[in-house]
Amino acid sequence: QVQLVESGGGSVQAGGSLRLSCTASGDTARRVCMGWFRQAPGKEREGVASIITLDGGTYYADSVKGRFTISQDNTKNTVYLQMNSLKDEDTAMYYCAAAKDCSGGYLLISEYLYWGQGTQVMVSS
């Protein structure tokens, strides 16, 4: 099993920055891929960014490329999402997720078996 705990959400003005953290515990073999997803009110959950813990490879949704950066600190079993130049449309609940294998789609929700409870991000203009 894998447990995921997110933190770092909050309210920020447009153009500002936030850093989300996801601390993982449990079977490392089941969290080869770590991803951040978000769900805005009335919208479907979507992939934001993912990282392959073995080699550090990263993948981003087009909507966040150049603004968000996913990274990891393996000594702390923590994955981060640095969010810069935040926009109103980034407002959502952000979820951390883990997968044993995400080769079928690095930002594909169905690839991820383990999910955190989420942390709210609110961007106001």
Short mmCIF file of N, CA and C in Angstrom, two decimals:
data_model
loop_
_atom_site.label_atom_id
_atom_site.label_comp_id
_atom_site.label_asym_id
_atom_site.label_seq_id
_atom_site.Cartn_x
_atom_site.Cartn_y
_atom_site.Cartn_z
N GLN A 1 0.83 -1.20 0.00
CA GLN A 1 0.00 0.00 0.00
C GLN A 1 0.86 1.25 0.00
N VAL A 2 0.24 2.34 -0.42
CA VAL A 2 0.91 3.63 -0.47
C VAL A 2 0.01 4.66 0.18
N GLN A 3 0.61 5.52 0.98
CA GLN A 3 -0.13 6.64 1.57
C GLN A 3 0.49 7.94 1.09
N LEU A 4 -0.37 8.89 0.77
CA LEU A 4 0.07 10.17 0.23
C LEU A 4 -0.58 11.30 1.02
N VAL A 5 0.23 12.27 1.40
CA VAL A 5 -0.30 13.42 2.13
C VAL A 5 0.19 14.70 1.46
N GLU A 6 -0.77 15.49 1.01
CA GLU A 6 -0.45 16.76 0.35
C GLU A 6 -0.48 17.91 1.35
N SER A 7 0.27 18.94 1.02
CA SER A 7 0.24 20.18 1.81
C SER A 7 0.69 21.33 0.92
N GLY A 8 0.47 22.53 1.40
CA GLY A 8 0.98 23.69 0.70
C GLY A 8 -0.03 24.51 -0.07
N GLY A 9 -1.26 24.05 -0.11
CA GLY A 9 -2.28 24.83 -0.81
C GLY A 9 -2.62 26.10 -0.06
N GLY A 10 -3.39 26.95 -0.71
CA GLY A 10 -3.80 28.19 -0.08
C GLY A 10 -4.36 29.16 -1.09
N SER A 11 -4.48 30.41 -0.67
CA SER A 11 -5.00 31.46 -1.54
C SER A 11 -3.87 32.37 -1.95
N VAL A 12 -3.88 32.77 -3.19
CA VAL A 12 -2.83 33.62 -3.72
C VAL A 12 -3.42 34.49 -4.81
N GLN A 13 -2.82 35.64 -5.01
CA GLN A 13 -3.27 36.51 -6.10
C GLN A 13 -2.68 36.03 -7.42
N ALA A 14 -3.37 36.35 -8.47
CA ALA A 14 -2.90 36.01 -9.81
C ALA A 14 -1.50 36.57 -10.01
N GLY A 15 -0.65 35.75 -10.61
CA GLY A 15 0.74 36.13 -10.80
C GLY A 15 1.65 35.64 -9.69
N GLY A 16 1.05 35.18 -8.61
CA GLY A 16 1.82 34.71 -7.47
C GLY A 16 2.28 33.27 -7.61
N SER A 17 2.85 32.76 -6.52
CA SER A 17 3.42 31.41 -6.53
C SER A 17 3.00 30.63 -5.29
N LEU A 18 2.96 29.33 -5.46
CA LEU A 18 2.74 28.40 -4.36
C LEU A 18 3.57 27.17 -4.62
N ARG A 19 3.94 26.49 -3.54
CA ARG A 19 4.61 25.21 -3.69
C ARG A 19 3.84 24.15 -2.93
N LEU A 20 3.41 23.14 -3.65
CA LEU A 20 2.72 22.01 -3.04
C LEU A 20 3.71 20.90 -2.74
N SER A 21 3.44 20.19 -1.67
CA SER A 21 4.27 19.05 -1.28
C SER A 21 3.41 17.81 -1.16
N CYS A 22 4.00 16.68 -1.50
CA CYS A 22 3.33 15.40 -1.34
C CYS A 22 4.33 14.43 -0.72
N THR A 23 4.04 14.04 0.49
CA THR A 23 4.91 13.11 1.19
C THR A 23 4.31 11.71 1.12
N ALA A 24 5.12 10.78 0.66
CA ALA A 24 4.64 9.42 0.43
C ALA A 24 5.23 8.44 1.44
N SER A 25 4.49 7.41 1.70
CA SER A 25 4.98 6.30 2.50
C SER A 25 4.41 5.02 1.94
N GLY A 26 5.05 3.90 2.29
CA GLY A 26 4.58 2.63 1.78
C GLY A 26 5.50 2.08 0.71
N ASP A 27 5.00 1.12 0.00
CA ASP A 27 5.77 0.36 -0.99
C ASP A 27 6.31 1.26 -2.10
N THR A 28 7.64 1.39 -2.17
CA THR A 28 8.23 2.25 -3.18
C THR A 28 8.01 1.71 -4.59
N ALA A 29 7.87 0.40 -4.71
CA ALA A 29 7.65 -0.19 -6.03
C ALA A 29 6.30 0.19 -6.61
N ARG A 30 5.40 0.65 -5.76
CA ARG A 30 4.07 1.05 -6.23
C ARG A 30 3.97 2.54 -6.51
N ARG A 31 5.06 3.24 -6.36
CA ARG A 31 5.04 4.69 -6.63
C ARG A 31 6.21 5.08 -7.52
N VAL A 32 6.36 4.33 -8.58
CA VAL A 32 7.39 4.64 -9.57
C VAL A 32 7.07 5.96 -10.26
N CYS A 33 5.79 6.18 -10.50
CA CYS A 33 5.33 7.44 -11.08
C CYS A 33 4.59 8.22 -9.99
N MET A 34 4.91 9.49 -9.89
CA MET A 34 4.21 10.38 -8.97
C MET A 34 3.65 11.52 -9.79
N GLY A 35 2.37 11.80 -9.57
CA GLY A 35 1.74 12.83 -10.37
C GLY A 35 0.93 13.81 -9.56
N TRP A 36 0.75 14.96 -10.15
CA TRP A 36 -0.16 15.96 -9.59
C TRP A 36 -1.33 16.12 -10.55
N PHE A 37 -2.51 16.10 -10.00
CA PHE A 37 -3.73 16.26 -10.77
C PHE A 37 -4.56 17.36 -10.10
N ARG A 38 -5.52 17.89 -10.84
CA ARG A 38 -6.36 18.92 -10.25
C ARG A 38 -7.78 18.78 -10.76
N GLN A 39 -8.68 19.27 -9.94
CA GLN A 39 -10.09 19.27 -10.31
C GLN A 39 -10.73 20.56 -9.86
N ALA A 40 -11.20 21.31 -10.85
CA ALA A 40 -11.90 22.56 -10.57
C ALA A 40 -13.39 22.27 -10.42
N PRO A 41 -14.12 23.13 -9.74
CA PRO A 41 -15.56 22.92 -9.57
C PRO A 41 -16.26 22.77 -10.90
N GLY A 42 -17.04 21.71 -11.03
CA GLY A 42 -17.79 21.48 -12.24
C GLY A 42 -16.99 20.94 -13.40
N LYS A 43 -15.73 20.63 -13.17
CA LYS A 43 -14.89 20.12 -14.25
C LYS A 43 -14.32 18.75 -13.89
N GLU A 44 -13.85 18.06 -14.89
CA GLU A 44 -13.25 16.76 -14.67
C GLU A 44 -11.83 16.92 -14.13
N ARG A 45 -11.40 15.89 -13.43
CA ARG A 45 -10.03 15.89 -12.94
C ARG A 45 -9.08 15.79 -14.13
N GLU A 46 -7.97 16.50 -14.06
CA GLU A 46 -7.02 16.50 -15.15
C GLU A 46 -5.60 16.38 -14.62
N GLY A 47 -4.74 15.82 -15.44
CA GLY A 47 -3.34 15.69 -15.09
C GLY A 47 -2.62 17.01 -15.25
N VAL A 48 -1.74 17.31 -14.33
CA VAL A 48 -0.97 18.56 -14.35
C VAL A 48 0.50 18.27 -14.64
N ALA A 49 1.09 17.39 -13.85
CA ALA A 49 2.51 17.09 -14.01
C ALA A 49 2.80 15.74 -13.38
N SER A 50 3.81 15.08 -13.89
CA SER A 50 4.22 13.81 -13.30
C SER A 50 5.73 13.66 -13.37
N ILE A 51 6.24 12.80 -12.51
CA ILE A 51 7.67 12.56 -12.46
C ILE A 51 7.91 11.07 -12.26
N ILE A 52 8.91 10.57 -12.97
CA ILE A 52 9.30 9.18 -12.81
C ILE A 52 10.38 9.13 -11.74
N THR A 53 10.08 8.52 -10.62
CA THR A 53 10.97 8.58 -9.47
C THR A 53 12.32 7.92 -9.72
N LEU A 54 12.37 6.98 -10.66
CA LEU A 54 13.62 6.26 -10.89
C LEU A 54 14.65 7.10 -11.64
N ASP A 55 14.18 7.91 -12.59
CA ASP A 55 15.14 8.65 -13.40
C ASP A 55 14.87 10.15 -13.44
N GLY A 56 13.82 10.60 -12.76
CA GLY A 56 13.55 12.03 -12.69
C GLY A 56 12.88 12.62 -13.93
N GLY A 57 12.49 11.76 -14.86
CA GLY A 57 11.80 12.27 -16.05
C GLY A 57 10.51 12.96 -15.68
N THR A 58 10.23 14.08 -16.33
CA THR A 58 9.04 14.86 -15.98
C THR A 58 8.14 15.08 -17.20
N TYR A 59 6.86 15.25 -16.93
CA TYR A 59 5.87 15.45 -17.96
C TYR A 59 4.87 16.49 -17.47
N TYR A 60 4.42 17.35 -18.41
CA TYR A 60 3.54 18.44 -18.02
C TYR A 60 2.36 18.56 -18.98
N ALA A 61 1.26 19.02 -18.43
CA ALA A 61 0.15 19.41 -19.28
C ALA A 61 0.52 20.70 -19.99
N ASP A 62 0.02 20.89 -21.19
CA ASP A 62 0.35 22.09 -21.96
C ASP A 62 -0.04 23.36 -21.21
N SER A 63 -1.10 23.29 -20.45
CA SER A 63 -1.62 24.47 -19.78
C SER A 63 -0.69 24.99 -18.67
N VAL A 64 0.25 24.16 -18.23
CA VAL A 64 1.13 24.59 -17.13
C VAL A 64 2.60 24.62 -17.52
N LYS A 65 2.91 24.20 -18.73
CA LYS A 65 4.32 24.20 -19.16
C LYS A 65 4.91 25.59 -19.06
N GLY A 66 6.11 25.65 -18.50
CA GLY A 66 6.79 26.93 -18.35
C GLY A 66 6.41 27.67 -17.09
N ARG A 67 5.35 27.22 -16.40
CA ARG A 67 4.93 27.89 -15.17
C ARG A 67 5.07 26.96 -13.96
N PHE A 68 4.82 25.69 -14.13
CA PHE A 68 4.88 24.72 -13.03
C PHE A 68 6.11 23.84 -13.19
N THR A 69 6.66 23.44 -12.07
CA THR A 69 7.80 22.52 -12.06
C THR A 69 7.58 21.44 -11.02
N ILE A 70 7.67 20.21 -11.46
CA ILE A 70 7.57 19.08 -10.53
C ILE A 70 8.98 18.60 -10.20
N SER A 71 9.21 18.27 -8.95
CA SER A 71 10.53 17.79 -8.53
C SER A 71 10.36 16.81 -7.37
N GLN A 72 11.45 16.19 -7.01
CA GLN A 72 11.38 15.21 -5.93
C GLN A 72 12.60 15.30 -5.04
N ASP A 73 12.40 14.91 -3.81
CA ASP A 73 13.49 14.74 -2.85
C ASP A 73 13.33 13.33 -2.30
N ASN A 74 14.09 12.43 -2.86
CA ASN A 74 13.95 11.03 -2.48
C ASN A 74 14.35 10.76 -1.04
N THR A 75 15.19 11.62 -0.48
CA THR A 75 15.60 11.42 0.92
C THR A 75 14.43 11.70 1.87
N LYS A 76 13.47 12.47 1.37
CA LYS A 76 12.30 12.82 2.19
C LYS A 76 11.03 12.16 1.67
N ASN A 77 11.17 11.34 0.63
CA ASN A 77 9.99 10.70 0.01
C ASN A 77 8.93 11.74 -0.33
N THR A 78 9.38 12.85 -0.86
CA THR A 78 8.48 13.98 -1.11
C THR A 78 8.61 14.45 -2.55
N VAL A 79 7.47 14.73 -3.13
CA VAL A 79 7.39 15.30 -4.47
C VAL A 79 6.79 16.70 -4.32
N TYR A 80 7.32 17.64 -5.08
CA TYR A 80 6.89 19.02 -5.01
C TYR A 80 6.29 19.47 -6.33
N LEU A 81 5.42 20.44 -6.24
CA LEU A 81 4.92 21.12 -7.42
C LEU A 81 5.06 22.62 -7.18
N GLN A 82 6.06 23.19 -7.82
CA GLN A 82 6.26 24.63 -7.75
C GLN A 82 5.40 25.29 -8.81
N MET A 83 4.51 26.16 -8.37
CA MET A 83 3.57 26.80 -9.28
C MET A 83 3.84 28.29 -9.29
N ASN A 84 4.27 28.78 -10.44
CA ASN A 84 4.55 30.20 -10.61
C ASN A 84 3.57 30.82 -11.61
N SER A 85 3.52 32.13 -11.61
CA SER A 85 2.65 32.86 -12.55
C SER A 85 1.24 32.29 -12.53
N LEU A 86 0.71 32.11 -11.36
CA LEU A 86 -0.60 31.48 -11.23
C LEU A 86 -1.70 32.33 -11.85
N LYS A 87 -2.67 31.65 -12.43
CA LYS A 87 -3.80 32.28 -13.10
C LYS A 87 -5.09 31.85 -12.40
N ASP A 88 -6.14 32.62 -12.67
CA ASP A 88 -7.44 32.28 -12.10
C ASP A 88 -7.82 30.84 -12.41
N GLU A 89 -7.53 30.43 -13.62
CA GLU A 89 -7.93 29.09 -14.06
C GLU A 89 -7.13 27.97 -13.41
N ASP A 90 -6.13 28.32 -12.61
CA ASP A 90 -5.41 27.28 -11.85
C ASP A 90 -6.12 26.93 -10.55
N THR A 91 -7.17 27.68 -10.23
CA THR A 91 -7.94 27.39 -9.02
C THR A 91 -8.56 26.00 -9.11
N ALA A 92 -8.26 25.18 -8.13
CA ALA A 92 -8.74 23.79 -8.14
C ALA A 92 -8.29 23.09 -6.86
N MET A 93 -8.84 21.92 -6.67
CA MET A 93 -8.29 21.02 -5.66
C MET A 93 -7.18 20.24 -6.33
N TYR A 94 -6.02 20.21 -5.72
CA TYR A 94 -4.88 19.53 -6.29
C TYR A 94 -4.62 18.22 -5.53
N TYR A 95 -4.45 17.17 -6.30
CA TYR A 95 -4.25 15.84 -5.74
C TYR A 95 -2.91 15.27 -6.15
N CYS A 96 -2.28 14.62 -5.23
CA CYS A 96 -1.07 13.85 -5.50
C CYS A 96 -1.49 12.40 -5.74
N ALA A 97 -0.80 11.74 -6.65
CA ALA A 97 -1.15 10.36 -6.96
C ALA A 97 0.10 9.56 -7.27
N ALA A 98 0.00 8.25 -7.09
CA ALA A 98 1.14 7.37 -7.32
C ALA A 98 0.72 6.19 -8.18
N ALA A 99 1.66 5.76 -9.00
CA ALA A 99 1.40 4.62 -9.87
C ALA A 99 2.63 3.71 -9.92
N LYS A 100 2.37 2.42 -10.07
CA LYS A 100 3.46 1.45 -10.24
C LYS A 100 4.05 1.56 -11.63
N ASP A 101 3.17 1.87 -12.58
CA ASP A 101 3.59 1.97 -13.96
C ASP A 101 2.68 2.96 -14.66
N CYS A 102 3.23 3.97 -15.28
CA CYS A 102 2.40 4.94 -15.98
C CYS A 102 2.81 5.06 -17.44
N SER A 103 3.43 4.00 -17.98
CA SER A 103 3.89 4.04 -19.37
C SER A 103 2.73 4.14 -20.35
N GLY A 104 1.54 3.82 -19.89
CA GLY A 104 0.37 3.95 -20.75
C GLY A 104 -0.14 5.37 -20.86
N GLY A 105 0.43 6.25 -20.04
CA GLY A 105 -0.02 7.64 -20.07
C GLY A 105 0.45 8.33 -18.81
N TYR A 106 1.44 9.19 -18.95
CA TYR A 106 2.07 9.76 -17.76
C TYR A 106 1.13 10.66 -16.98
N LEU A 107 0.12 11.20 -17.64
CA LEU A 107 -0.86 12.05 -16.98
C LEU A 107 -2.26 11.46 -17.09
N LEU A 108 -2.30 10.17 -17.30
CA LEU A 108 -3.58 9.48 -17.44
C LEU A 108 -4.08 9.04 -16.07
N ILE A 109 -5.24 9.53 -15.70
CA ILE A 109 -5.77 9.27 -14.36
C ILE A 109 -5.87 7.78 -14.06
N SER A 110 -6.28 7.02 -15.04
CA SER A 110 -6.50 5.59 -14.83
C SER A 110 -5.23 4.82 -14.53
N GLU A 111 -4.08 5.41 -14.80
CA GLU A 111 -2.80 4.75 -14.51
C GLU A 111 -2.48 4.78 -13.02
N TYR A 112 -3.08 5.72 -12.30
CA TYR A 112 -2.71 5.98 -10.91
C TYR A 112 -3.66 5.30 -9.95
N LEU A 113 -3.07 4.51 -9.07
CA LEU A 113 -3.87 3.70 -8.15
C LEU A 113 -4.05 4.35 -6.79
N TYR A 114 -3.12 5.15 -6.38
CA TYR A 114 -3.11 5.70 -5.03
C TYR A 114 -3.25 7.22 -5.08
N TRP A 115 -4.10 7.74 -4.21
CA TRP A 115 -4.42 9.17 -4.25
C TRP A 115 -4.40 9.75 -2.85
N GLY A 116 -3.95 11.02 -2.77
CA GLY A 116 -4.04 11.74 -1.53
C GLY A 116 -5.41 12.37 -1.38
N GLN A 117 -5.59 13.10 -0.29
CA GLN A 117 -6.88 13.72 0.00
C GLN A 117 -7.08 15.03 -0.72
N GLY A 118 -6.00 15.62 -1.17
CA GLY A 118 -6.10 16.86 -1.91
C GLY A 118 -5.79 18.09 -1.08
N THR A 119 -5.36 19.14 -1.75
CA THR A 119 -5.10 20.43 -1.11
C THR A 119 -5.64 21.51 -2.03
N GLN A 120 -6.33 22.46 -1.46
CA GLN A 120 -7.03 23.48 -2.25
C GLN A 120 -6.11 24.62 -2.63
N VAL A 121 -6.19 25.01 -3.89
CA VAL A 121 -5.47 26.19 -4.39
C VAL A 121 -6.51 27.15 -4.95
N MET A 122 -6.45 28.38 -4.48
CA MET A 122 -7.38 29.39 -4.94
C MET A 122 -6.60 30.61 -5.40
N VAL A 123 -6.82 30.97 -6.67
CA VAL A 123 -6.12 32.11 -7.26
C VAL A 123 -7.15 33.18 -7.55
N SER A 124 -6.88 34.36 -7.07
CA SER A 124 -7.82 35.46 -7.28
C SER A 124 -7.12 36.61 -8.00
N SER A 125 -7.91 37.27 -8.84
CA SER A 125 -7.33 38.39 -9.61
C SER A 125 -7.78 39.73 -9.02
#
